[in-house]
Amino acid sequence: MKDSESYVYLAGIQTLSVLADVDPKYVIPILACAVSRGTLSRGGKSGDSPLLLELDIQIKAAESLLFVIKRRGSALAQHANGLINELLVGCQSREEIPSRPNSNFTGQDMREIQEQTLSYFETASDSVINLQQDEKDEDLEEKMVRLKTGGPLFETEEHFAINSGCLLCLSEIIMTVPSNVFAPHHGSTLIKLCIECLRLDKNRPVRRGAALLAREIYNVVLRDAHQITENRAAAANKSSLPLMAMELCSSSNTYNDTLLFATLKNCVSGNDYANSNYCDPATLARCQEALTIREFCVDEGFFMVANLVSSSLLNSNSNGGVLDIIGNGDQFCTNLIHELT
């Protein structure tokens, strides 16, 4: 993993993913700890201190974990909550970890990042008008390769790449795992994480990851609603509850849909504090995608129904919460289907 040649460390990433297939119960928690805490157990006596990983190894471990999550898909459900708990540790600010120095951004840093990112994506066709057809083909291929890399990572951003990697892994988890697995325990925490990162962070990697997570949260709402309306036979059971929609609409949550919506709108309009000095098109695009999905959910009445039914259920449970609502799954789904149809 420390090798500078890409084909060597990519082989290392592939090896880790294969090991996770062989023994996921053992490998996935170790890999998650390596990403979030930057430590690796030596596997010896309990008194042995863990091995502190270098930053570049930690970043590559995050890439490996992301690949493992994509590879396992819905089979990851049994590890999802423990994995989310560990990744939330890695999402905390680098300033809170004394062993990791903090990178201080300035306006000049931000301008240089924008200019150098633009020059990275520019190819011959952006400066030369009369290119031959074979040159145009080569130029297009080169541009596609650069676009697929996601852009360069600058030295001032390296210490935030772990936060971003954890956010990307969280996004991938909620994309593939049923919401009834994670929403009762982590739904409100994930919403709060999106809001705080978009409002308080200035660095590109974290803001991009938070915008992606916000988009996937609304995608979960859309996915759950479609599953219930398209499969009525399966809807009358507790596993099909649209719990993420209920978390977003819950009046007991300070960090809810109203606050997330306002945060995304501020990011798109450029009025938020963290976005006042520069604009990152990738972050804005993901925020706009999240708003588009949310608008569709609102137009289709998904939030209205979730709010009405969850409110009635919470009123019947004085100590109510999402975990209490799970016990009323049949009634919730019956009401939801009735309203939507």
Tab-separated table of C-alpha atoms in Angstrom:
chain	number	residue	atom	x	y	z
A	1	MET	CA	0.000	0.000	0.000
A	2	LYS	CA	2.970	2.354	0.492
A	3	ASP	CA	4.250	1.779	-3.034
A	4	SER	CA	4.081	4.861	-5.264
A	5	GLU	CA	3.153	2.793	-8.326
A	6	SER	CA	-0.611	2.801	-8.766
A	7	TYR	CA	-0.851	-0.786	-10.000
A	8	VAL	CA	0.923	-1.994	-6.852
A	9	TYR	CA	-1.233	-0.260	-4.251
A	10	LEU	CA	-4.374	-0.962	-6.290
A	11	ALA	CA	-3.455	-4.634	-6.029
A	12	GLY	CA	-3.179	-4.110	-2.269
A	13	ILE	CA	-6.662	-2.579	-2.193
A	14	GLN	CA	-8.008	-5.541	-4.157
A	15	THR	CA	-6.319	-7.956	-1.742
A	16	LEU	CA	-8.016	-6.299	1.235
A	17	SER	CA	-11.403	-6.597	-0.457
A	18	VAL	CA	-10.807	-10.310	-1.065
A	19	LEU	CA	-9.845	-10.790	2.590
A	20	ALA	CA	-13.102	-9.072	3.557
A	21	ASP	CA	-14.952	-11.638	1.441
A	22	VAL	CA	-13.162	-14.510	3.162
A	23	ASP	CA	-13.793	-13.333	6.742
A	24	PRO	CA	-15.981	-10.195	6.784
A	25	LYS	CA	-16.760	-10.399	10.502
A	26	TYR	CA	-13.053	-10.060	11.323
A	27	VAL	CA	-11.687	-7.929	8.475
A	28	ILE	CA	-14.368	-5.246	8.050
A	29	PRO	CA	-14.175	-3.894	11.661
A	30	ILE	CA	-10.363	-3.802	11.473
A	31	LEU	CA	-10.470	-1.990	8.144
A	32	ALA	CA	-13.060	0.483	9.438
A	33	CYS	CA	-10.902	1.225	12.484
A	34	ALA	CA	-7.887	1.768	10.231
A	35	VAL	CA	-9.872	4.331	8.250
A	36	SER	CA	-11.586	6.191	11.081
A	37	ARG	CA	-8.858	6.158	13.735
A	38	GLY	CA	-5.721	5.626	11.681
A	39	THR	CA	-4.689	2.673	13.833
A	40	LEU	CA	-4.190	-1.014	13.173
A	41	SER	CA	-4.143	-3.737	15.806
A	42	ARG	CA	-0.846	-5.642	15.881
A	43	GLY	CA	-2.678	-8.878	16.603
A	44	GLY	CA	-0.454	-9.687	19.557
A	45	LYS	CA	-1.041	-9.396	23.289
A	46	SER	CA	-3.808	-7.150	24.550
A	47	GLY	CA	-1.246	-4.755	26.010
A	48	ASP	CA	0.438	-4.071	22.678
A	49	SER	CA	-0.114	-0.552	21.403
A	50	PRO	CA	-1.784	-0.311	17.980
A	51	LEU	CA	0.189	0.649	14.911
A	52	LEU	CA	-0.362	4.265	13.820
A	53	LEU	CA	-0.901	4.431	10.070
A	54	GLU	CA	0.525	7.118	7.846
A	55	LEU	CA	-1.982	9.448	6.231
A	56	ASP	CA	-1.532	8.107	2.693
A	57	ILE	CA	-2.103	4.537	3.927
A	58	GLN	CA	-5.223	5.671	5.760
A	59	ILE	CA	-6.566	7.291	2.583
A	60	LYS	CA	-5.933	4.108	0.587
A	61	ALA	CA	-7.608	2.059	3.320
A	62	ALA	CA	-10.669	4.286	2.891
A	63	GLU	CA	-10.666	3.485	-0.830
A	64	SER	CA	-10.457	-0.195	0.006
A	65	LEU	CA	-13.342	0.003	2.497
A	66	LEU	CA	-15.471	1.829	-0.062
A	67	PHE	CA	-14.797	-0.950	-2.549
A	68	VAL	CA	-15.671	-3.595	0.065
A	69	ILE	CA	-19.000	-1.880	0.781
A	70	LYS	CA	-19.870	-1.710	-2.921
A	71	ARG	CA	-18.802	-5.308	-3.437
A	72	ARG	CA	-20.883	-6.745	-0.590
A	73	GLY	CA	-24.006	-4.684	-1.257
A	74	SER	CA	-27.052	-5.575	0.837
A	75	ALA	CA	-25.113	-8.435	2.439
A	76	LEU	CA	-23.407	-5.728	4.494
A	77	ALA	CA	-26.591	-5.265	6.552
A	78	GLN	CA	-25.360	-7.384	9.470
A	79	HIS	CA	-22.275	-5.160	9.829
A	80	ALA	CA	-23.968	-1.849	8.969
A	81	ASN	CA	-24.602	-0.343	12.408
A	82	GLY	CA	-21.182	-1.179	13.806
A	83	LEU	CA	-19.591	0.151	10.634
A	84	ILE	CA	-21.590	3.385	10.791
A	85	ASN	CA	-20.594	3.883	14.440
A	86	GLU	CA	-16.926	3.562	13.538
A	87	LEU	CA	-17.167	5.805	10.477
A	88	LEU	CA	-18.853	8.534	12.515
A	89	VAL	CA	-15.667	8.667	14.595
A	90	GLY	CA	-13.715	9.356	11.415
A	91	CYS	CA	-16.107	12.155	10.442
A	92	GLN	CA	-15.118	14.321	13.385
A	93	SER	CA	-12.984	17.378	12.752
A	94	ARG	CA	-9.261	16.850	12.379
A	95	GLU	CA	-8.843	19.639	14.945
A	96	GLU	CA	-10.190	17.287	17.617
A	97	ILE	CA	-7.432	14.745	17.003
A	98	PRO	CA	-4.154	15.980	18.542
A	99	SER	CA	-2.009	13.475	16.628
A	100	ARG	CA	-3.151	14.935	13.292
A	101	PRO	CA	-1.988	18.467	12.420
A	102	ASN	CA	-4.654	20.837	11.122
A	103	SER	CA	-4.463	22.518	7.734
A	104	ASN	CA	-5.517	26.170	7.765
A	105	PHE	CA	-7.225	27.352	4.591
A	106	THR	CA	-6.875	30.896	3.315
A	107	GLY	CA	-8.624	32.705	0.503
A	108	GLN	CA	-5.459	32.411	-1.571
A	109	ASP	CA	-5.406	28.633	-1.042
A	110	MET	CA	-8.968	28.384	-2.265
A	111	ARG	CA	-8.312	30.454	-5.375
A	112	GLU	CA	-5.226	28.411	-6.253
A	113	ILE	CA	-7.149	25.167	-5.763
A	114	GLN	CA	-9.822	26.362	-8.181
A	115	GLU	CA	-7.318	27.502	-10.793
A	116	GLN	CA	-5.202	24.351	-10.629
A	117	THR	CA	-8.269	22.095	-10.676
A	118	LEU	CA	-9.464	23.844	-13.835
A	119	SER	CA	-6.059	23.470	-15.493
A	120	TYR	CA	-6.035	19.762	-14.544
A	121	PHE	CA	-9.236	19.137	-16.505
A	122	GLU	CA	-8.225	21.284	-19.473
A	123	THR	CA	-6.764	19.444	-22.458
A	124	ALA	CA	-5.533	20.386	-25.936
A	125	SER	CA	-9.054	20.909	-27.296
A	126	ASP	CA	-9.585	23.744	-24.816
A	127	SER	CA	-6.715	25.779	-26.265
A	128	VAL	CA	-6.243	24.491	-29.841
A	129	ILE	CA	-9.075	24.931	-32.333
A	130	ASN	CA	-7.954	22.987	-35.418
A	131	LEU	CA	-7.270	19.453	-34.196
A	132	GLN	CA	-7.163	16.422	-36.447
A	133	GLN	CA	-9.770	13.702	-35.860
A	134	ASP	CA	-7.289	11.283	-34.289
A	135	GLU	CA	-6.054	14.077	-32.040
A	136	LYS	CA	-9.642	14.845	-31.026
A	137	ASP	CA	-10.216	11.184	-30.157
A	138	GLU	CA	-7.064	11.047	-28.028
A	139	ASP	CA	-7.995	14.335	-26.386
A	140	LEU	CA	-11.491	13.081	-25.525
A	141	GLU	CA	-10.071	9.874	-24.054
A	142	GLU	CA	-7.598	11.861	-21.963
A	143	LYS	CA	-10.344	14.155	-20.699
A	144	MET	CA	-12.573	11.214	-19.738
A	145	VAL	CA	-9.716	9.625	-17.776
A	146	ARG	CA	-9.157	12.861	-15.867
A	147	LEU	CA	-12.857	13.317	-15.169
A	148	LYS	CA	-13.131	9.795	-13.758
A	149	THR	CA	-10.353	10.507	-11.256
A	150	GLY	CA	-12.576	13.099	-9.595
A	151	GLY	CA	-9.858	15.719	-9.768
A	152	PRO	CA	-6.585	16.317	-7.936
A	153	LEU	CA	-6.141	16.196	-4.170
A	154	PHE	CA	-4.062	19.098	-2.880
A	155	GLU	CA	-1.653	19.034	0.037
A	156	THR	CA	-3.780	21.443	2.073
A	157	GLU	CA	-6.717	19.046	1.689
A	158	GLU	CA	-4.971	15.782	2.560
A	159	HIS	CA	-5.815	15.871	6.261
A	160	PHE	CA	-9.514	16.190	5.397
A	161	ALA	CA	-9.503	13.310	2.919
A	162	ILE	CA	-10.234	10.860	5.759
A	163	ASN	CA	-13.324	12.808	6.828
A	164	SER	CA	-14.435	12.801	3.214
A	165	GLY	CA	-13.692	9.089	2.823
A	166	CYS	CA	-15.840	8.277	5.855
A	167	LEU	CA	-18.687	10.368	4.434
A	168	LEU	CA	-18.424	8.568	1.099
A	169	CYS	CA	-18.520	5.195	2.862
A	170	LEU	CA	-21.589	6.266	4.854
A	171	SER	CA	-23.288	7.325	1.621
A	172	GLU	CA	-22.528	3.973	0.034
A	173	ILE	CA	-23.882	2.098	3.065
A	174	ILE	CA	-27.258	3.828	3.058
A	175	MET	CA	-27.456	3.373	-0.716
A	176	THR	CA	-27.242	-0.407	-0.425
A	177	VAL	CA	-28.591	-1.357	3.025
A	178	PRO	CA	-32.352	-1.325	3.824
A	179	SER	CA	-33.335	1.742	5.832
A	180	ASN	CA	-34.896	-0.304	8.637
A	181	VAL	CA	-31.368	-1.486	9.480
A	182	PHE	CA	-29.761	1.917	10.087
A	183	ALA	CA	-32.467	4.625	10.270
A	184	PRO	CA	-33.815	3.814	13.778
A	185	HIS	CA	-30.347	4.108	15.287
A	186	HIS	CA	-28.480	6.556	13.047
A	187	GLY	CA	-31.030	8.406	10.910
A	188	SER	CA	-31.052	11.644	12.902
A	189	THR	CA	-27.271	11.508	13.379
A	190	LEU	CA	-26.666	11.273	9.632
A	191	ILE	CA	-28.978	14.226	8.994
A	192	LYS	CA	-27.172	16.277	11.639
A	193	LEU	CA	-23.808	15.308	10.148
A	194	CYS	CA	-24.827	16.595	6.699
A	195	ILE	CA	-26.086	19.891	8.071
A	196	GLU	CA	-23.065	20.601	10.259
A	197	CYS	CA	-20.527	19.702	7.569
A	198	LEU	CA	-22.204	21.894	4.954
A	199	ARG	CA	-22.609	24.794	7.367
A	200	LEU	CA	-19.329	24.697	9.249
A	201	ASP	CA	-16.688	23.132	6.991
A	202	LYS	CA	-14.773	25.127	4.394
A	203	ASN	CA	-12.747	22.374	2.736
A	204	ARG	CA	-13.834	20.815	-0.550
A	205	PRO	CA	-13.528	17.082	0.238
A	206	VAL	CA	-15.763	17.211	3.317
A	207	ARG	CA	-18.359	19.476	1.704
A	208	ARG	CA	-18.539	17.202	-1.339
A	209	GLY	CA	-18.965	14.137	0.855
A	210	ALA	CA	-21.667	15.821	2.953
A	211	ALA	CA	-23.567	16.919	-0.162
A	212	LEU	CA	-23.437	13.359	-1.486
A	213	LEU	CA	-24.710	11.996	1.837
A	214	ALA	CA	-27.596	14.494	1.792
A	215	ARG	CA	-28.520	13.379	-1.712
A	216	GLU	CA	-28.523	9.724	-0.685
A	217	ILE	CA	-30.659	10.450	2.391
A	218	TYR	CA	-33.388	11.782	0.114
A	219	ASN	CA	-32.808	8.863	-2.243
A	220	VAL	CA	-33.549	6.516	0.670
A	221	VAL	CA	-36.902	8.274	1.191
A	222	LEU	CA	-37.705	7.865	-2.495
A	223	ARG	CA	-36.604	4.225	-2.538
A	224	ASP	CA	-38.670	3.296	0.512
A	225	ALA	CA	-41.803	4.979	-0.818
A	226	HIS	CA	-41.502	3.207	-4.156
A	227	GLN	CA	-40.959	-0.152	-2.495
A	228	ILE	CA	-44.114	0.252	-0.423
A	229	THR	CA	-46.333	1.477	-3.253
A	230	GLU	CA	-45.070	-1.079	-5.778
A	231	ASN	CA	-45.244	-4.089	-3.486
A	232	ARG	CA	-48.353	-3.916	-1.339
A	233	ALA	CA	-48.038	-7.511	-0.211
A	234	ALA	CA	-44.655	-6.800	1.338
A	235	ALA	CA	-45.715	-3.407	2.655
A	236	ALA	CA	-47.719	-4.745	5.584
A	237	ASN	CA	-44.659	-5.676	7.596
A	238	LYS	CA	-42.235	-3.854	9.818
A	239	SER	CA	-39.229	-4.179	7.502
A	240	SER	CA	-40.765	-1.864	4.884
A	241	LEU	CA	-41.299	1.201	7.090
A	242	PRO	CA	-40.024	4.454	5.482
A	243	LEU	CA	-38.126	5.320	8.625
A	244	MET	CA	-35.819	7.902	7.052
A	245	ALA	CA	-38.808	9.995	5.945
A	246	MET	CA	-40.135	9.799	9.491
A	247	GLU	CA	-36.788	10.902	10.910
A	248	LEU	CA	-36.727	13.872	8.533
A	249	CYS	CA	-40.284	14.871	9.467
A	250	SER	CA	-40.020	14.206	13.190
A	251	SER	CA	-40.812	17.277	15.291
A	252	SER	CA	-38.648	15.872	18.086
A	253	ASN	CA	-35.502	16.167	15.935
A	254	THR	CA	-33.798	19.562	15.909
A	255	TYR	CA	-31.931	18.526	12.784
A	256	ASN	CA	-34.759	17.684	10.400
A	257	ASP	CA	-35.861	18.173	6.808
A	258	THR	CA	-36.583	21.875	7.281
A	259	LEU	CA	-33.041	22.619	8.423
A	260	LEU	CA	-31.429	20.324	5.845
A	261	PHE	CA	-33.495	21.916	3.065
A	262	ALA	CA	-32.473	25.429	4.156
A	263	THR	CA	-28.824	24.360	4.329
A	264	LEU	CA	-28.874	22.893	0.824
A	265	LYS	CA	-30.602	26.007	-0.535
A	266	ASN	CA	-27.928	28.206	1.023
A	267	CYS	CA	-25.189	26.086	-0.519
A	268	VAL	CA	-26.732	26.289	-3.986
A	269	SER	CA	-27.305	30.044	-3.741
A	270	GLY	CA	-23.837	30.673	-2.297
A	271	ASN	CA	-25.170	32.434	0.796
A	272	ASP	CA	-23.703	30.054	3.367
A	273	TYR	CA	-20.680	31.135	5.386
A	274	ALA	CA	-18.394	28.300	4.317
A	275	ASN	CA	-19.122	28.955	0.654
A	276	SER	CA	-18.689	32.731	0.712
A	277	ASN	CA	-15.083	32.761	-0.477
A	278	TYR	CA	-15.209	30.282	-3.314
A	279	CYS	CA	-17.542	27.988	-5.198
A	280	ASP	CA	-17.052	24.267	-5.782
A	281	PRO	CA	-19.183	23.101	-8.747
A	282	ALA	CA	-19.184	19.450	-7.609
A	283	THR	CA	-20.625	20.375	-4.209
A	284	LEU	CA	-23.247	22.631	-5.758
A	285	ALA	CA	-24.253	19.930	-8.254
A	286	ARG	CA	-24.767	17.343	-5.499
A	287	CYS	CA	-26.740	19.818	-3.392
A	288	GLN	CA	-28.942	20.613	-6.379
A	289	GLU	CA	-29.494	16.901	-7.023
A	290	ALA	CA	-30.543	16.464	-3.384
A	291	LEU	CA	-32.998	19.355	-3.713
A	292	THR	CA	-34.435	17.900	-6.920
A	293	ILE	CA	-35.051	14.519	-5.283
A	294	ARG	CA	-36.574	16.214	-2.239
A	295	GLU	CA	-38.880	18.279	-4.444
A	296	PHE	CA	-40.138	15.113	-6.111
A	297	CYS	CA	-40.758	13.490	-2.716
A	298	VAL	CA	-42.695	16.562	-1.557
A	299	ASP	CA	-44.755	16.730	-4.761
A	300	GLU	CA	-45.656	13.048	-4.450
A	301	GLY	CA	-46.784	13.569	-0.850
A	302	PHE	CA	-44.254	11.206	0.740
A	303	PHE	CA	-43.267	13.629	3.500
A	304	MET	CA	-46.842	14.719	4.180
A	305	VAL	CA	-48.020	11.153	4.697
A	306	ALA	CA	-44.986	10.205	6.799
A	307	ASN	CA	-45.512	13.282	8.951
A	308	LEU	CA	-49.227	12.660	9.475
A	309	VAL	CA	-48.919	8.985	10.308
A	310	SER	CA	-45.805	9.299	12.480
A	311	SER	CA	-47.398	12.173	14.415
A	312	SER	CA	-50.471	10.091	15.176
A	313	LEU	CA	-48.343	7.150	16.237
A	314	LEU	CA	-46.076	9.299	18.395
A	315	ASN	CA	-49.109	10.810	20.116
A	316	SER	CA	-50.199	7.322	21.089
A	317	ASN	CA	-46.722	6.624	22.538
A	318	SER	CA	-45.903	9.139	25.265
A	319	ASN	CA	-42.257	8.106	25.165
A	320	GLY	CA	-42.433	7.839	21.404
A	321	GLY	CA	-39.623	7.698	18.947
A	322	VAL	CA	-38.789	5.868	15.781
A	323	LEU	CA	-38.006	2.678	17.688
A	324	ASP	CA	-41.523	2.792	19.211
A	325	ILE	CA	-43.087	3.281	15.800
A	326	ILE	CA	-41.521	0.066	14.514
A	327	GLY	CA	-43.904	-1.864	16.730
A	328	ASN	CA	-46.822	-0.301	14.845
A	329	GLY	CA	-45.517	-1.240	11.424
A	330	ASP	CA	-48.682	-2.854	10.080
A	331	GLN	CA	-50.866	0.146	10.898
A	332	PHE	CA	-48.305	2.595	9.516
A	333	CYS	CA	-48.033	0.796	6.186
A	334	THR	CA	-51.810	0.442	5.897
A	335	ASN	CA	-52.278	4.188	6.405
A	336	LEU	CA	-49.417	5.050	4.081
A	337	ILE	CA	-50.711	2.918	1.216
A	338	HIS	CA	-54.226	4.310	1.700
A	339	GLU	CA	-52.971	7.908	1.453
A	340	LEU	CA	-50.715	7.310	-1.554
A	341	THR	CA	-53.311	5.405	-3.561
